[in-house]
Amino acid sequence: MKYLQEEVREKLYRSIKGEYDISPEEIIFSIPPDRKFGCLSTTIPFILAKKKKEKPFLIGSRIIEKIKAELPYFSEIKLAGGGFINFYFKKGFLFKYLIEHKDRKAADKKQKVIVEHTSINPNKAAHIGHLRNACLGDVLVESLRFLGCEVEVQNYLDDTGIQVADVVWGLLHYGLEEIKKIKGLASYLWQLYADVSKQLAGNDQFKEERNKVHQKIEDKIDPEYEISNYISQEVLRDHIRVMDMLGIRYDLLVRESDIIELDFFKSAAEIMLKNRIMYPSADPEKKGCQVIKYKRENIEKIIIRSNNTVTYIGKDIAYSLWKTGLFEKDFYYKKFHTYADRVKDIYITDSQGGKEDFGFGNAQTVYNVIGIRQSYLQNIISEEVIAPLSPGDSQREAIHFSYEMVALTPRCVEELGFKITEEEQKKSHVDVSGRRGIAVKAEDLIGKLIVKSLQEVKLRDPDIEEEKAKKIAREIAVGALRYFMIKFSSKTVIAFDFKDALAFEGDTGPYLQYTLVRINSILRKLESREAFPEKQDLELSLLEENEYGILYEILLYLSLMEAQVELAIKNSEVSVIANYTYTLCQKANHYYHLFPIIAEENQEIKHIRLSLILLVKNKLEKLLALMGIPVPEKM
RNA sequence: GCACCCGUAGCUCAAUGGAUAGAGCAACUGACUUCUAAUCAGUAGGUUGGGGGUUCGAGUCCCUCCGGGUGUGCCA
């Protein structure tokens, strides 16, 4: 897919690449703040001037001379402000261009990408922090697909971790049959885990018991093993169910127990030793340990302890090598779950089975959506393991898609009924803590959102059928939640508060939904769509100046859409898409508020307005789909 | 100690090194017999934490100070 700016960029690049050392990505376009500076602008002469110590003005003039004849869509290309190159579209071009390219598909880049997200410890219900992870991950997935990548979504299951052992220890006085009778297991374990954590803290005897449970799980000794298996599966099913409520889905579940069972780490260690990535430490304090050098901080990170056991990072390294295809071994697989609409199945890894090739793994680029606190380990994997093992011709890349935590405002913590210390009281936010049970459960939040939106729906339409109202309420709840989780930049700590999260006005998901719902409503009420066929050569000069100006700004803004999605991926910052969509909606609302469509008597003008609204609808539908925000029938 | 991140309107946040720093919320004023008021229009609100520097141009890059946060384990 080539969008408008990309086409111009290509021509520009060809005209300068012989003279300057520059990559196409460095040529960046923006829409100038004032139309007197044109409709599209680049500062490339300034950038080139820095590289060669020349006058930007002269470089700019030379570039314009070279490309002028090659770019037919512009009436003028002017140099301004000492080095800006400003492009002026021919009248009517942009409208025509956007209509013509409305449903253009992304080029098939044939690149396979794996995105790992969600990856919640399977010992309790999901909370708001996990929601941020899954929502960010899912927008990343859909954006990559939009840009033409083949994406495989993986969810990693730490089924052998100490957290599972904690709750198994807490449940040991029950037998498996009794545990199976527990309703809402994930939610039940939420409280149990908090209680267990309290008991374990400062009680060495309990901890020792728990460690024995952990060991028995690893050695597959019942009842500990079967209980742990049951719990992690059931909790996983609960996580999948909750995420499916938000439209978030997976292709493959990867179990840590299978990585251990199939001895992936052994193969990983062989590769790393052979390539001198891992080596025996010479540091007397790390005598007998195998380490990886982390150059950025000049630290040796222990991978294999002196007692020959593997540290936490080891399993992640093996998994990453498998994901990037730098590794011979593979898992076995079986079907785990079919979604209710039956359009998709989830598979899960296994440690035995048939040799069927499912084609999982082996991607060129691997994203791991995980909190910023994991940066240290993720950087080691990406910089010290994956990068050096990737030969230049088949570059493999592991990208840490990081984000800050969701925390709670002190007020919110108190609303939830927890006591907080005086110290915490003074802070702007308090960390979510599974161990203390301090968090908002994902499903509780979704429930609150549904209750509130149902009220709003009924307020606006008291006669609405119950089922219809519920469906719309769910859609609004999902829209509000998903937008809230991605609208902040990933470096912002979200200080969660019900007041903000339950907002339906202003910069919120429902605002975006409302914009599209109203556009759809206009189209429904239009007496006849047939009277206004899609037409590329509309007579824009019929519009009075004010309307033309506002309409033109929307067209310009619409032309940025694909570039914005690319920018979001390039910067690992999907909030770009949320912000862009919000601004687009503001512009659209402003326009059709000023210029009514159905009531317009001049059929030509009506045709123009309708065409614009259809363009906005087309882009907005795509954007909402990228963000997983549903479109209600009415609001 | 070392490394990284953050500090922008009363609050919550935007702003690829680019032309006049923008939104939402809260406050105030106005627009529903009208294509849906979950909307729209308007008023007010700023020394971008302080100070230096680089640059044609700095909220953005560099240095420094102040304030806040995170990571840095033979834990996971």
GROMACS .gro file of N, CA, C and O (backbone and C1' of nucleotides) in nm, chain B residues 12-58:
model
  329
  647U        P    1  -0.337   1.555   3.824
  647U      O5'    2  -0.410   1.486   3.699
  647U      C5'    3  -0.504   1.382   3.718
  647U      C4'    4  -0.552   1.332   3.585
  647U      C3'    5  -0.441   1.307   3.482
  647U      O3'    6  -0.378   1.183   3.503
  647U      C1'    7  -0.618   1.427   3.380
  648C        P    8  -0.234   1.158   3.437
  648C      O5'    9  -0.269   1.166   3.282
  648C      C5'   10  -0.177   1.215   3.187
  648C      C4'   11  -0.251   1.241   3.060
  648C      C3'   12  -0.166   1.274   2.939
  648C      O3'   13  -0.119   1.156   2.878
  648C      C1'   14  -0.345   1.428   2.954
  649A        P   15   0.008   1.166   2.782
  649A      O5'   16  -0.059   1.217   2.647
  649A      C5'   17  -0.033   1.347   2.604
  649A      C4'   18  -0.103   1.370   2.475
  649A      C3'   19  -0.008   1.414   2.362
  649A      O3'   20   0.037   1.306   2.288
  649A      C1'   21  -0.177   1.576   2.394
  650A        P   22   0.188   1.298   2.247
  650A      O5'   23   0.213   1.429   2.160
  650A      C5'   24   0.145   1.449   2.038
  650A      C4'   25   0.170   1.589   1.988
  650A      C3'   26   0.317   1.629   1.982
  650A      O3'   27   0.379   1.583   1.863
  650A      C1'   28   0.194   1.798   2.090
  651U        P   29   0.456   1.447   1.888
  651U      O5'   30   0.597   1.485   1.829
  651U      C5'   31   0.615   1.462   1.689
  651U      C4'   32   0.726   1.365   1.673
  651U      C3'   33   0.860   1.435   1.648
  651U      O3'   34   0.967   1.348   1.681
  651U      C1'   35   0.781   1.335   1.448
  652G        P   36   1.097   1.398   1.760
  652G      O5'   37   1.100   1.554   1.736
  652G      C5'   38   1.220   1.624   1.754
  652G      C4'   39   1.189   1.771   1.736
  652G      C3'   40   1.149   1.811   1.593
  652G      O3'   41   1.067   1.927   1.602
  652G      C1'   42   1.342   1.926   1.654
  653G        P   43   0.913   1.915   1.569
  653G      O5'   44   0.884   2.056   1.503
  653G      C5'   45   0.873   2.172   1.585
  653G      C4'   46   0.847   2.293   1.499
  653G      C3'   47   0.730   2.276   1.403
  653G      O3'   48   0.670   2.404   1.385
  653G      C1'   49   0.927   2.316   1.279
  654A        P   50   0.560   2.445   1.495
  654A      O5'   51   0.554   2.599   1.461
  654A      C5'   52   0.667   2.684   1.480
  654A      C4'   53   0.650   2.806   1.391
  654A      C3'   54   0.508   2.863   1.389
  654A      O3'   55   0.515   3.003   1.374
  654A      C1'   56   0.570   2.796   1.170
  655U        P   57   0.534   3.099   1.506
  655U      O5'   58   0.402   3.091   1.593
  655U      C5'   59   0.399   3.161   1.718
  655U      C4'   60   0.266   3.141   1.786
  655U      C3'   61   0.228   2.995   1.815
  655U      O3'   62   0.151   2.993   1.934
  655U      C1'   63   0.064   3.093   1.678
  656A        P   64   0.217   2.958   2.079
  656A      O5'   65   0.153   2.815   2.107
  656A      C5'   66   0.173   2.708   2.017
  656A      C4'   67   0.147   2.577   2.087
  656A      C3'   68   0.017   2.572   2.166
  656A      O3'   69  -0.089   2.535   2.081
  656A      C1'   70   0.193   2.487   2.298
  657G        P   71  -0.182   2.641   2.019
  657G      O5'   72  -0.310   2.556   1.977
  657G      C5'   73  -0.404   2.525   2.072
  657G      C4'   74  -0.418   2.375   2.075
  657G      C3'   75  -0.544   2.329   2.146
  657G      O3'   76  -0.650   2.326   2.051
  657G      C1'   77  -0.358   2.204   2.222
  658A        P   78  -0.795   2.351   2.106
  658A      O5'   79  -0.837   2.201   2.135
  658A      C5'   80  -0.886   2.168   2.261
  658A      C4'   81  -0.896   2.019   2.273
  658A      C3'   82  -0.986   1.978   2.388
  658A      O3'   83  -1.119   1.967   2.340
  658A      C1'   84  -0.776   1.875   2.414
  659G        P   85  -1.238   2.025   2.429
  659G      O5'   86  -1.248   1.913   2.540
  659G      C5'   87  -1.286   1.780   2.506
  659G      C4'   88  -1.259   1.686   2.620
  659G      C3'   89  -1.322   1.728   2.753
  659G      O3'   90  -1.457   1.686   2.760
  659G      C1'   91  -1.096   1.672   2.788
  660C        P   92  -1.560   1.772   2.842
  660C      O5'   93  -1.511   1.752   2.993
  660C      C5'   94  -1.521   1.625   3.056
  660C      C4'   95  -1.454   1.627   3.191
  660C      C3'   96  -1.506   1.733   3.287
  660C      O3'   97  -1.624   1.691   3.352
  660C      C1'   98  -1.269   1.735   3.289
  661A        P   99  -1.740   1.798   3.374
  661A      O5'  100  -1.676   1.897   3.482
  661A      C5'  101  -1.650   1.849   3.615
  661A      C4'  102  -1.574   1.955   3.693
  661A      C3'  103  -1.634   2.095   3.687
  661A      O3'  104  -1.743   2.111   3.776
  661A      C1'  105  -1.402   2.108   3.646
  662A        P  106  -1.867   2.197   3.724
  662A      O5'  107  -1.808   2.345   3.714
  662A      C5'  108  -1.757   2.409   3.830
  662A      C4'  109  -1.718   2.551   3.798
  662A      C3'  110  -1.820   2.629   3.715
  662A      O3'  111  -1.925   2.680   3.795
  662A      C1'  112  -1.602   2.664   3.629
  663C        P  113  -2.074   2.683   3.730
  663C      O5'  114  -2.067   2.807   3.630
  663C      C5'  115  -2.045   2.939   3.681
  663C      C4'  116  -2.011   3.033   3.569
  663C      C3'  117  -2.110   3.036   3.453
  663C      O3'  118  -2.227   3.111   3.482
  663C      C1'  119  -1.892   3.025   3.366
  664U        P  120  -2.367   3.063   3.420
  664U      O5'  121  -2.355   3.114   3.270
  664U      C5'  122  -2.335   3.252   3.241
  664U      C4'  123  -2.328   3.275   3.092
  664U      C3'  124  -2.435   3.206   3.009
  664U      O3'  125  -2.558   3.276   3.011
  664U      C1'  126  -2.225   3.177   2.906
  665G        P  127  -2.693   3.191   2.991
  665G      O5'  128  -2.678   3.134   2.844
  665G      C5'  129  -2.726   3.210   2.733
  665G      C4'  130  -2.677   3.154   2.603
  665G      C3'  131  -2.752   3.034   2.546
  665G      O3'  132  -2.879   3.066   2.497
  665G      C1'  133  -2.521   3.005   2.513
  666A        P  134  -2.993   2.956   2.499
  666A      O5'  135  -2.954   2.861   2.376
  666A      C5'  136  -2.955   2.914   2.245
  666A      C4'  137  -2.917   2.808   2.146
  666A      C3'  138  -2.998   2.679   2.152
  666A      O3'  139  -3.121   2.691   2.084
  666A      C1'  140  -2.768   2.629   2.135
  667C        P  141  -3.253   2.643   2.149
  667C      O5'  142  -3.241   2.486   2.154
  667C      C5'  143  -3.356   2.409   2.186
  667C      C4'  144  -3.349   2.277   2.116
  667C      C3'  145  -3.465   2.183   2.145
  667C      O3'  146  -3.571   2.205   2.053
  667C      C1'  147  -3.259   2.069   2.168
  668U        P  148  -3.688   2.311   2.093
  668U      O5'  149  -3.815   2.244   2.025
  668U      C5'  150  -3.846   2.107   2.045
  668U      C4'  151  -3.907   2.050   1.919
  668U      C3'  152  -3.817   2.055   1.796
  668U      O3'  153  -3.829   1.936   1.721
  668U      C1'  154  -4.019   2.167   1.751
  669U        P  155  -3.705   1.848   1.711
  669U      O5'  156  -3.626   1.910   1.588
  669U      C5'  157  -3.685   1.912   1.458
  669U      C4'  158  -3.578   1.936   1.354
  669U      C3'  159  -3.453   1.853   1.373
  669U      O3'  160  -3.405   1.810   1.248
  669U      C1'  161  -3.397   2.082   1.379
  670C        P  162  -3.442   1.671   1.210
  670C      O5'  163  -3.303   1.622   1.149
  670C      C5'  164  -3.307   1.507   1.060
  670C      C4'  165  -3.174   1.440   1.064
  670C      C3'  166  -3.113   1.415   1.201
  670C      O3'  167  -3.170   1.299   1.255
  670C      C1'  168  -2.947   1.466   1.035
  671U        P  169  -3.090   1.208   1.369
  671U      O5'  170  -3.031   1.310   1.478
  671U      C5'  171  -3.116   1.376   1.567
  671U      C4'  172  -3.068   1.353   1.709
  671U      C3'  173  -2.933   1.414   1.741
  671U      O3'  174  -2.942   1.476   1.869
  671U      C1'  175  -2.936   1.189   1.805
  672A        P  176  -2.890   1.627   1.889
  672A      O5'  177  -2.831   1.628   2.036
  672A      C5'  178  -2.702   1.579   2.063
  672A      C4'  179  -2.674   1.590   2.210
  672A      C3'  180  -2.784   1.532   2.297
  672A      O3'  181  -2.726   1.476   2.414
  672A      C1'  182  -2.756   1.760   2.347
  673A        P  183  -2.699   1.320   2.423
  673A      O5'  184  -2.541   1.314   2.424
  673A      C5'  185  -2.465   1.376   2.526
  673A      C4'  186  -2.334   1.305   2.541
  673A      C3'  187  -2.255   1.291   2.411
  673A      O3'  188  -2.116   1.290   2.441
  673A      C1'  189  -2.309   1.077   2.494
  674U        P  190  -2.034   1.426   2.424
  674U      O5'  191  -2.105   1.492   2.298
  674U      C5'  192  -2.083   1.439   2.167
  674U      C4'  193  -2.148   1.529   2.067
  674U      C3'  194  -2.092   1.670   2.060
  674U      O3'  195  -1.975   1.675   1.982
  674U      C1'  196  -2.327   1.680   2.069
  675C        P  197  -1.864   1.782   2.010
  675C      O5'  198  -1.933   1.915   1.961
  675C      C5'  199  -1.964   1.932   1.823
  675C      C4'  200  -2.040   2.060   1.805
  675C      C3'  201  -1.971   2.185   1.858
  675C      O3'  202  -1.871   2.232   1.770
  675C      C1'  203  -2.195   2.186   1.927
  676A        P  204  -1.744   2.312   1.829
  676A      O5'  205  -1.809   2.455   1.856
  676A      C5'  206  -1.857   2.533   1.749
  676A      C4'  207  -1.919   2.659   1.803
  676A      C3'  208  -1.829   2.740   1.895
  676A      O3'  209  -1.738   2.820   1.822
  676A      C1'  210  -2.041   2.719   1.992
  677G        P  211  -1.595   2.852   1.883
  677G      O5'  212  -1.628   2.936   2.014
  677G      C5'  213  -1.655   3.074   2.004
  677G      C4'  214  -1.709   3.128   2.133
  677G      C3'  215  -1.609   3.152   2.247
  677G      O3'  216  -1.529   3.266   2.225
  677G      C1'  217  -1.811   3.064   2.333
  678U        P  218  -1.382   3.275   2.288
  678U      O5'  219  -1.413   3.305   2.441
  678U      C5'  220  -1.476   3.428   2.480
  678U      C4'  221  -1.490   3.433   2.630
  678U      C3'  222  -1.362   3.408   2.708
  678U      O3'  223  -1.282   3.525   2.717
  678U      C1'  224  -1.538   3.282   2.803
  679A        P  225  -1.123   3.510   2.712
  679A      O5'  226  -1.090   3.449   2.856
  679A      C5'  227  -1.116   3.526   2.973
  679A      C4'  228  -1.106   3.437   3.094
  679A      C3'  229  -0.973   3.363   3.109
  679A      O3'  230  -0.875   3.445   3.169
  679A      C1'  231  -1.151   3.211   3.140
  680G        P  232  -0.724   3.443   3.111
  680G      O5'  233  -0.665   3.308   3.171
  680G      C5'  234  -0.645   3.293   3.312
  680G      C4'  235  -0.638   3.147   3.346
  680G      C3'  236  -0.518   3.071   3.288
  680G      O3'  237  -0.402   3.087   3.368
  680G      C1'  238  -0.717   2.946   3.253
  681G        P  239  -0.274   3.161   3.313
  681G      O5'  240  -0.158   3.065   3.364
  681G      C5'  241  -0.150   2.931   3.324
  681G      C4'  242  -0.011   2.896   3.276
  681G      C3'  243   0.082   3.013   3.244
  681G      O3'  244   0.214   2.982   3.286
  681G      C1'  245   0.056   2.877   3.051
  682U        P  246   0.294   3.087   3.379
  682U      O5'  247   0.432   3.108   3.303
  682U      C5'  248   0.436   3.136   3.163
  682U      C4'  249   0.580   3.130   3.118
  682U      C3'  250   0.657   3.007   3.166
  682U      O3'  251   0.754   2.972   3.068
  682U      C1'  252   0.762   3.201   3.247
  683U        P  253   0.729   2.849   2.974
  683U      O5'  254   0.653   2.736   3.056
  683U      C5'  255   0.722   2.650   3.144
  683U      C4'  256   0.663   2.512   3.135
  683U      C3'  257   0.769   2.401   3.122
  683U      O3'  258   0.724   2.289   3.196
  683U      C1'  259   0.620   2.387   2.942
  684G        P  260   0.829   2.193   3.259
  684G      O5'  261   0.867   2.265   3.397
  684G      C5'  262   0.765   2.304   3.489
  684G      C4'  263   0.831   2.347   3.616
  684G      C3'  264   0.960   2.428   3.596
  684G      O3'  265   0.935   2.564   3.571
  684G      C1'  266   0.999   2.253   3.749
  685G        P  267   1.033   2.643   3.468
  685G      O5'  268   1.162   2.666   3.558
  685G      C5'  269   1.153   2.746   3.675
  685G      C4'  270   1.288   2.762   3.737
  685G      C3'  271   1.400   2.806   3.643
  685G      O3'  272   1.398   2.945   3.615
  685G      C1'  273   1.477   2.629   3.778
  686G        P  274   1.448   2.996   3.473
  686G      O5'  275   1.604   2.963   3.479
  686G      C5'  276   1.687   3.029   3.574
  686G      C4'  277   1.827   2.978   3.566
  686G      C3'  278   1.890   2.981   3.428
  686G      O3'  279   1.932   3.111   3.391
  686G      C1'  280   1.936   2.772   3.527
  687G        P  281   1.965   3.142   3.239
  687G      O5'  282   2.104   3.068   3.228
  687G      C5'  283   2.170   3.059   3.106
  687G      C4'  284   2.284   2.963   3.118
  687G      C3'  285   2.326   2.907   2.983
  687G      O3'  286   2.415   2.994   2.917
  687G      C1'  287   2.287   2.729   3.129
  688G        P  288   2.369   3.050   2.773
  688G      O5'  289   2.402   2.924   2.683
  688G      C5'  290   2.535   2.875   2.679
  688G      C4'  291   2.538   2.732   2.633
  688G      C3'  292   2.504   2.709   2.487
  688G      O3'  293   2.608   2.744   2.399
  688G      C1'  294   2.404   2.542   2.623
  689U        P  295   2.576   2.796   2.252
  689U      O5'  296   2.534   2.661   2.178
  689U      C5'  297   2.628   2.556   2.158
  689U      C4'  298   2.562   2.441   2.086
  689U      C3'  299   2.488   2.478   1.959
  689U      O3'  300   2.577   2.489   1.848
  689U      C1'  301   2.352   2.336   2.090
  690U        P  302   2.560   2.611   1.748
  690U      O5'  303   2.420   2.583   1.679
  690U      C5'  304   2.402   2.468   1.598
  690U      C4'  305   2.259   2.458   1.554
  690U      C3'  306   2.203   2.585   1.490
  690U      O3'  307   2.236   2.593   1.353
  690U      C1'  308   2.049   2.498   1.649
  691C        P  309   2.270   2.735   1.287
  691C      O5'  310   2.130   2.811   1.285
  691C      C5'  311   2.127   2.951   1.254
  691C      C4'  312   1.984   2.993   1.231
  691C      C3'  313   1.884   2.947   1.336
  691C      O3'  314   1.883   3.035   1.447
  691C      C1'  315   1.798   2.898   1.122
  692G        P  316   1.883   2.974   1.596
  692G      O5'  317   1.740   2.905   1.602
  692G      C5'  318   1.622   2.987   1.609
  692G      C4'  319   1.500   2.902   1.601
  692G      C3'  320   1.486   2.795   1.709
  692G      O3'  321   1.434   2.849   1.829
  692G      C1'  322   1.435   2.703   1.498
  693A        P  323   1.479   2.785   1.968
  693A      O5'  324   1.411   2.639   1.966
  693A      C5'  325   1.269   2.625   1.970
  693A      C4'  326   1.231   2.519   2.073
  693A      C3'  327   1.256   2.559   2.219
  693A      O3'  328   1.159   2.495   2.301
  693A      C1'  329   1.387   2.372   2.168
   0.00000   0.00000   0.00000
